[in-house]
Amino acid sequence: YFYQHPGSFVGRAGQVSVFNQELYTINGVQLTSKPPLSDVLSVMGEVFKRQFLALFTQGDLNWRQNISGHPFLSPLVSPFFGVGLLFVIYFAVAYFFQPAKKAKRWKFYLLFGWFFGMLLPVITTAEGIPHGLRGIGVIPPVFIVSAWALYEFGVAIKKLHRRLHERWRGTESWQYRLVSRSFKLVAVLFVAALVSQTYFLYFVYAYNDPANFYYFRSDLTPVSQYLRQRCDKDQAYLVLDKFSVQTTDFLTSDPKGNFNDRCNVPYRQVDPENAWQLAGLKPGDQVIFTQSSIFDTHKFKQYHPEAHLVMEMRDKFGEAVMAVYKIIN
């Protein structure tokens, strides 16, 4: 498919590539030719810095790919990843120069290549950085390194525990019992804190943020339900961009694949910027605006005074997610 339709494969990649001159503005002037290699390398370095720090500080702002603005890794886990990565790099370099002598460290060499290799889809782009989706390939090595570092930390604690046991000559010492119980308490608190933090971020913080609902286009579910219920393609105009219309196409498609069903995708898609130009509207026609195109109703009403608001739906945050205008005369 990609051989016959190369644009589908490289189209988006070309738009966000670090070699796309349209993304460069130097001294207030946009480039019209390929950017200099020095600028490209500088951008790649900055992109790498932001993407790497996103694991520890500010992550992707896109709610579909991350808890907006939060680091990709929990602050409870990221220190283990940071320390673990330093050891991975050290062991990988040692294996590279002495593969025979350091044969058992091949796994660190693999993790090194896996992590930095999977950062290439991010480093070679210059849009929406840090980007959670383009960096999805680093998830396995990040989790492996974090878990390995946490495991080694646990092994070190266990060795310390044994030394204290020998030093205080058994379990009868109050010092030993205090330290032993403290270790167990810290372990329990760590797990409880990690689970609680994750639960809070997703099911409390994100659940009560209107931006999260908008990014996942929750407004398109009631819109699709309304269109299916109305079932009148000839008199329904949906004001929605071509990218988001995939959702309504799916939700209003006939479940049995009967494309001849009169209720299958019962609407005509209209680009929001062209909604005011709708011509030939007849009495009974309805123009449905979604949450992303509500703003366009102002201009639409100016050019179509015969359209009247007959239905408006709001979400739990009080924000309008659908507005239906009907042509009266």
Short mmCIF file of C-alpha atoms in Angstrom, two decimals:
data_model
loop_
_atom_site.label_atom_id
_atom_site.label_comp_id
_atom_site.label_asym_id
_atom_site.label_seq_id
_atom_site.Cartn_x
_atom_site.Cartn_y
_atom_site.Cartn_z
CA TYR A 1 0.00 0.00 0.00
CA PHE A 2 2.75 2.44 0.95
CA TYR A 3 4.62 1.59 -2.24
CA GLN A 4 1.61 2.64 -4.30
CA HIS A 5 0.73 5.56 -1.98
CA PRO A 6 4.09 6.97 -0.79
CA GLY A 7 2.42 10.18 0.34
CA SER A 8 0.57 8.27 3.04
CA PHE A 9 3.88 7.10 4.46
CA VAL A 10 6.05 10.20 4.25
CA GLY A 11 3.40 12.94 4.20
CA ARG A 12 3.12 13.52 7.94
CA ALA A 13 6.80 12.71 8.47
CA GLY A 14 7.74 15.45 6.05
CA GLN A 15 5.56 17.98 7.84
CA VAL A 16 7.22 17.47 11.23
CA SER A 17 10.76 16.64 10.07
CA VAL A 18 13.69 18.68 11.38
CA PHE A 19 14.58 19.24 7.72
CA ASN A 20 11.26 20.96 6.95
CA GLN A 21 12.13 24.62 6.33
CA GLU A 22 8.60 25.70 7.22
CA LEU A 23 9.34 24.97 10.88
CA TYR A 24 12.31 27.36 10.98
CA THR A 25 12.15 31.08 11.66
CA ILE A 26 15.50 32.87 11.81
CA ASN A 27 15.56 36.53 12.87
CA GLY A 28 11.82 36.69 12.36
CA VAL A 29 12.00 35.42 8.77
CA GLN A 30 10.75 31.98 7.76
CA LEU A 31 13.18 29.90 5.75
CA THR A 32 12.32 29.17 2.13
CA SER A 33 15.12 26.67 1.57
CA LYS A 34 16.56 23.71 3.44
CA PRO A 35 17.86 24.75 6.88
CA PRO A 36 21.63 24.77 7.49
CA LEU A 37 23.03 21.58 8.99
CA SER A 38 24.22 23.50 12.06
CA ASP A 39 20.65 24.62 12.79
CA VAL A 40 19.32 21.11 12.24
CA LEU A 41 21.84 19.65 14.70
CA SER A 42 21.03 22.37 17.21
CA VAL A 43 17.31 21.62 16.96
CA MET A 44 17.92 17.88 17.28
CA GLY A 45 19.95 18.50 20.42
CA GLU A 46 17.22 20.63 21.94
CA VAL A 47 14.55 18.07 21.02
CA PHE A 48 16.59 15.28 22.62
CA LYS A 49 17.02 17.36 25.77
CA ARG A 50 13.31 18.10 26.11
CA GLN A 51 12.24 14.54 25.32
CA PHE A 52 14.69 13.07 27.80
CA LEU A 53 13.82 15.52 30.58
CA ALA A 54 10.13 14.77 29.96
CA LEU A 55 10.72 11.48 31.76
CA PHE A 56 11.57 13.47 34.89
CA THR A 57 9.96 16.92 34.61
CA GLN A 58 7.38 18.30 32.16
CA GLY A 59 5.97 15.75 29.72
CA ASP A 60 3.64 15.88 26.73
CA LEU A 61 0.82 18.44 27.01
CA ASN A 62 -1.48 16.33 24.83
CA TRP A 63 -4.07 14.62 27.04
CA ARG A 64 -4.38 11.74 24.56
CA GLN A 65 -0.78 10.78 25.20
CA ASN A 66 -0.06 11.83 28.76
CA ILE A 67 -1.46 13.43 31.89
CA SER A 68 -0.98 16.89 30.43
CA GLY A 69 2.29 18.44 31.54
CA HIS A 70 3.18 15.71 34.02
CA PRO A 71 6.43 13.74 33.66
CA PHE A 72 6.19 10.48 31.76
CA LEU A 73 7.53 8.62 34.77
CA SER A 74 6.30 8.88 38.33
CA PRO A 75 8.69 10.84 40.59
CA LEU A 76 8.79 7.67 42.70
CA VAL A 77 10.20 5.68 39.78
CA SER A 78 12.24 8.18 37.74
CA PRO A 79 15.20 8.31 40.17
CA PHE A 80 15.67 4.56 39.74
CA PHE A 81 15.51 4.95 35.97
CA GLY A 82 18.04 7.81 36.00
CA VAL A 83 20.57 5.92 38.10
CA GLY A 84 19.90 2.68 36.22
CA LEU A 85 20.46 4.37 32.85
CA LEU A 86 23.86 5.66 33.97
CA PHE A 87 24.92 2.10 34.83
CA VAL A 88 23.46 0.80 31.55
CA ILE A 89 25.49 3.33 29.58
CA TYR A 90 28.64 2.46 31.52
CA PHE A 91 28.21 -1.30 31.05
CA ALA A 92 27.23 -0.86 27.38
CA VAL A 93 30.37 1.16 26.64
CA ALA A 94 32.48 -1.42 28.47
CA TYR A 95 30.96 -4.21 26.39
CA PHE A 96 31.49 -2.27 23.16
CA PHE A 97 35.24 -1.95 23.74
CA GLN A 98 35.71 -5.39 25.31
CA PRO A 99 32.95 -7.67 23.96
CA ALA A 100 34.84 -10.87 24.75
CA LYS A 101 35.93 -9.92 28.23
CA LYS A 102 32.57 -8.35 29.14
CA ALA A 103 30.42 -10.91 27.32
CA LYS A 104 27.81 -11.11 30.08
CA ARG A 105 27.02 -7.43 29.66
CA TRP A 106 25.56 -7.79 26.19
CA LYS A 107 22.10 -7.16 27.66
CA PHE A 108 23.11 -3.64 28.67
CA TYR A 109 24.41 -2.99 25.19
CA LEU A 110 21.03 -4.10 23.85
CA LEU A 111 19.15 -1.81 26.26
CA PHE A 112 21.43 1.08 25.32
CA GLY A 113 20.71 0.67 21.61
CA TRP A 114 17.03 0.02 22.23
CA PHE A 115 16.50 3.17 24.29
CA PHE A 116 18.49 5.64 22.20
CA GLY A 117 17.48 4.03 18.90
CA MET A 118 13.80 4.38 19.71
CA LEU A 119 14.34 8.08 20.45
CA LEU A 120 15.16 8.69 16.78
CA PRO A 121 11.49 9.14 15.71
CA VAL A 122 11.35 12.01 18.21
CA ILE A 123 14.80 13.50 17.69
CA THR A 124 14.27 13.81 13.93
CA THR A 125 11.03 15.78 14.35
CA ALA A 126 10.49 19.34 15.51
CA GLU A 127 6.81 19.61 16.37
CA GLY A 128 4.87 18.95 19.57
CA ILE A 129 7.95 18.22 21.68
CA PRO A 130 8.04 16.44 24.07
CA HIS A 131 5.91 13.88 22.26
CA GLY A 132 4.53 10.81 24.00
CA LEU A 133 3.32 8.94 20.93
CA ARG A 134 6.48 9.22 18.84
CA GLY A 135 8.51 8.09 21.83
CA ILE A 136 6.36 5.03 22.46
CA GLY A 137 9.21 2.74 21.41
CA VAL A 138 11.23 3.62 24.53
CA ILE A 139 8.54 2.35 26.93
CA PRO A 140 9.92 -1.23 27.20
CA PRO A 141 13.57 -0.24 27.85
CA VAL A 142 12.50 2.51 30.26
CA PHE A 143 10.43 0.02 32.26
CA ILE A 144 13.18 -2.63 32.12
CA VAL A 145 15.88 -0.24 33.30
CA SER A 146 13.65 1.16 36.07
CA ALA A 147 12.69 -2.32 37.27
CA TRP A 148 16.29 -3.55 37.13
CA ALA A 149 17.51 -0.55 39.14
CA LEU A 150 14.75 -1.04 41.68
CA TYR A 151 15.63 -4.75 41.93
CA GLU A 152 19.31 -4.01 42.48
CA PHE A 153 18.35 -1.47 45.11
CA GLY A 154 16.30 -4.14 46.85
CA VAL A 155 19.26 -6.55 46.70
CA ALA A 156 21.50 -3.92 48.28
CA ILE A 157 18.98 -3.34 51.07
CA LYS A 158 18.77 -7.07 51.67
CA LYS A 159 22.57 -7.30 52.00
CA LEU A 160 22.53 -4.40 54.43
CA HIS A 161 19.79 -6.15 56.37
CA ARG A 162 21.97 -9.27 56.72
CA ARG A 163 24.97 -7.26 57.87
CA LEU A 164 22.89 -5.57 60.55
CA HIS A 165 21.60 -8.98 61.59
CA GLU A 166 25.17 -10.20 62.04
CA ARG A 167 26.29 -6.99 63.75
CA TRP A 168 23.49 -7.01 66.31
CA ARG A 169 23.72 -10.79 66.74
CA GLY A 170 20.25 -11.98 65.89
CA THR A 171 16.74 -10.67 65.97
CA GLU A 172 16.54 -9.99 69.68
CA SER A 173 18.17 -6.57 69.43
CA TRP A 174 15.72 -3.68 69.46
CA GLN A 175 17.88 -1.87 66.89
CA TYR A 176 17.53 -4.76 64.48
CA ARG A 177 13.77 -5.01 64.96
CA LEU A 178 13.40 -1.27 64.43
CA VAL A 179 15.41 -1.26 61.20
CA SER A 180 13.73 -4.42 59.91
CA ARG A 181 10.24 -3.06 60.48
CA SER A 182 11.24 0.28 58.97
CA PHE A 183 12.39 -1.45 55.77
CA LYS A 184 9.08 -3.29 55.49
CA LEU A 185 7.08 -0.12 56.22
CA VAL A 186 8.96 1.84 53.56
CA ALA A 187 8.35 -0.91 50.98
CA VAL A 188 4.63 -0.98 51.74
CA LEU A 189 4.38 2.82 51.66
CA PHE A 190 6.27 2.94 48.34
CA VAL A 191 3.84 0.55 46.64
CA ALA A 192 0.82 2.25 48.20
CA ALA A 193 2.04 5.69 47.15
CA LEU A 194 2.71 4.56 43.57
CA VAL A 195 -0.74 2.98 43.20
CA SER A 196 -2.47 5.93 44.87
CA GLN A 197 -0.67 8.46 42.70
CA THR A 198 -1.63 6.65 39.51
CA TYR A 199 -5.25 6.28 40.63
CA PHE A 200 -5.49 9.96 41.57
CA LEU A 201 -3.94 11.21 38.33
CA TYR A 202 -6.24 9.21 36.05
CA PHE A 203 -9.48 8.79 37.97
CA VAL A 204 -9.59 12.05 39.92
CA TYR A 205 -7.37 14.69 38.32
CA ALA A 206 -7.86 13.76 34.66
CA TYR A 207 -11.50 12.76 35.15
CA ASN A 208 -12.32 16.22 36.44
CA ASP A 209 -10.42 18.22 33.84
CA PRO A 210 -12.54 19.45 30.91
CA ALA A 211 -9.50 19.55 28.63
CA ASN A 212 -9.10 15.78 29.01
CA PHE A 213 -12.67 15.22 27.81
CA TYR A 214 -12.14 17.58 24.89
CA TYR A 215 -8.87 15.98 23.75
CA PHE A 216 -10.56 12.58 23.66
CA ARG A 217 -13.50 14.20 21.82
CA SER A 218 -16.13 12.89 24.20
CA ASP A 219 -18.50 15.41 22.57
CA LEU A 220 -18.63 13.30 19.41
CA THR A 221 -20.46 10.46 21.15
CA PRO A 222 -23.71 12.41 21.87
CA VAL A 223 -23.35 14.11 18.48
CA SER A 224 -23.20 10.71 16.75
CA GLN A 225 -26.12 9.41 18.78
CA TYR A 226 -28.19 12.43 17.75
CA LEU A 227 -27.32 11.96 14.08
CA ARG A 228 -28.21 8.27 14.17
CA GLN A 229 -31.48 9.00 15.90
CA ARG A 230 -32.39 11.74 13.44
CA CYS A 231 -31.39 9.59 10.45
CA ASP A 232 -31.71 12.22 7.72
CA LYS A 233 -28.60 12.59 5.61
CA ASP A 234 -30.20 14.98 3.13
CA GLN A 235 -31.02 17.57 5.78
CA ALA A 236 -28.15 17.17 8.28
CA TYR A 237 -24.91 19.13 7.98
CA LEU A 238 -22.16 18.30 10.47
CA VAL A 239 -19.63 21.10 11.04
CA LEU A 240 -16.50 19.17 11.91
CA ASP A 241 -12.92 19.01 10.62
CA LYS A 242 -11.89 16.12 8.36
CA PHE A 243 -9.49 14.68 10.94
CA SER A 244 -12.12 14.31 13.68
CA VAL A 245 -14.90 13.17 11.35
CA GLN A 246 -13.39 9.67 11.44
CA THR A 247 -14.98 9.25 14.87
CA THR A 248 -18.49 10.20 13.79
CA ASP A 249 -18.10 8.14 10.62
CA PHE A 250 -17.38 5.09 12.77
CA LEU A 251 -20.04 5.74 15.40
CA THR A 252 -22.77 6.34 12.85
CA SER A 253 -21.86 3.53 10.46
CA ASP A 254 -24.25 0.63 10.12
CA PRO A 255 -22.94 -2.11 12.48
CA LYS A 256 -23.63 -4.79 9.84
CA GLY A 257 -21.75 -2.94 7.13
CA ASN A 258 -24.86 -2.10 5.13
CA PHE A 259 -23.75 1.08 3.38
CA ASN A 260 -27.14 1.37 1.68
CA ASP A 261 -28.87 1.84 5.01
CA ARG A 262 -30.40 5.31 5.06
CA CYS A 263 -29.10 5.77 8.61
CA ASN A 264 -25.51 4.88 7.69
CA VAL A 265 -23.38 8.02 8.26
CA PRO A 266 -26.51 10.22 8.05
CA TYR A 267 -24.92 13.63 7.55
CA ARG A 268 -22.88 15.81 5.22
CA GLN A 269 -19.53 16.93 6.56
CA VAL A 270 -18.70 20.64 6.41
CA ASP A 271 -15.33 22.18 7.27
CA PRO A 272 -15.74 24.64 10.17
CA GLU A 273 -14.06 27.50 8.33
CA ASN A 274 -16.54 27.11 5.46
CA ALA A 275 -19.71 26.71 7.52
CA TRP A 276 -20.79 30.30 6.93
CA GLN A 277 -20.63 29.72 3.18
CA LEU A 278 -23.31 27.02 3.19
CA ALA A 279 -25.67 27.82 0.36
CA GLY A 280 -29.00 26.42 -0.72
CA LEU A 281 -30.19 25.60 2.78
CA LYS A 282 -33.87 24.70 2.85
CA PRO A 283 -36.48 24.84 5.61
CA GLY A 284 -36.03 21.84 7.86
CA ASP A 285 -32.28 21.56 7.26
CA GLN A 286 -30.20 21.24 10.40
CA VAL A 287 -26.61 22.36 10.91
CA ILE A 288 -24.93 20.57 13.81
CA PHE A 289 -21.92 22.16 15.48
CA THR A 290 -19.60 20.17 17.77
CA GLN A 291 -17.51 21.38 20.70
CA SER A 292 -14.58 22.20 18.40
CA SER A 293 -16.73 24.22 16.02
CA ILE A 294 -19.02 26.04 18.48
CA PHE A 295 -17.00 29.21 17.93
CA ASP A 296 -17.94 29.14 14.24
CA THR A 297 -21.61 29.61 15.09
CA HIS A 298 -21.07 33.36 15.48
CA LYS A 299 -20.14 33.90 11.85
CA PHE A 300 -22.68 31.32 10.69
CA LYS A 301 -25.55 33.20 12.37
CA GLN A 302 -24.45 36.47 10.78
CA TYR A 303 -24.82 35.03 7.29
CA HIS A 304 -27.81 32.82 8.07
CA PRO A 305 -30.32 34.79 10.16
CA GLU A 306 -32.97 32.25 9.14
CA ALA A 307 -31.22 29.62 11.28
CA HIS A 308 -32.45 29.26 14.86
CA LEU A 309 -30.92 27.36 17.75
CA VAL A 310 -33.24 24.44 18.48
CA MET A 311 -31.01 22.30 20.66
CA GLU A 312 -27.90 22.70 22.79
CA MET A 313 -26.14 20.07 24.87
CA ARG A 314 -23.62 20.73 27.63
CA ASP A 315 -21.26 18.40 29.46
CA LYS A 316 -20.82 18.05 33.21
CA PHE A 317 -18.46 21.03 33.17
CA GLY A 318 -21.15 23.27 31.69
CA GLU A 319 -19.37 23.55 28.35
CA ALA A 320 -21.36 23.33 25.14
CA VAL A 321 -20.59 20.11 23.25
CA MET A 322 -23.29 20.35 20.58
CA ALA A 323 -25.44 23.09 19.08
CA VAL A 324 -28.15 22.38 16.48
CA TYR A 325 -29.41 25.17 14.23
CA LYS A 326 -32.51 24.62 12.14
CA ILE A 327 -33.52 26.56 9.03
CA ILE A 328 -36.99 27.92 9.78
CA ASN A 329 -37.87 29.78 6.59
#
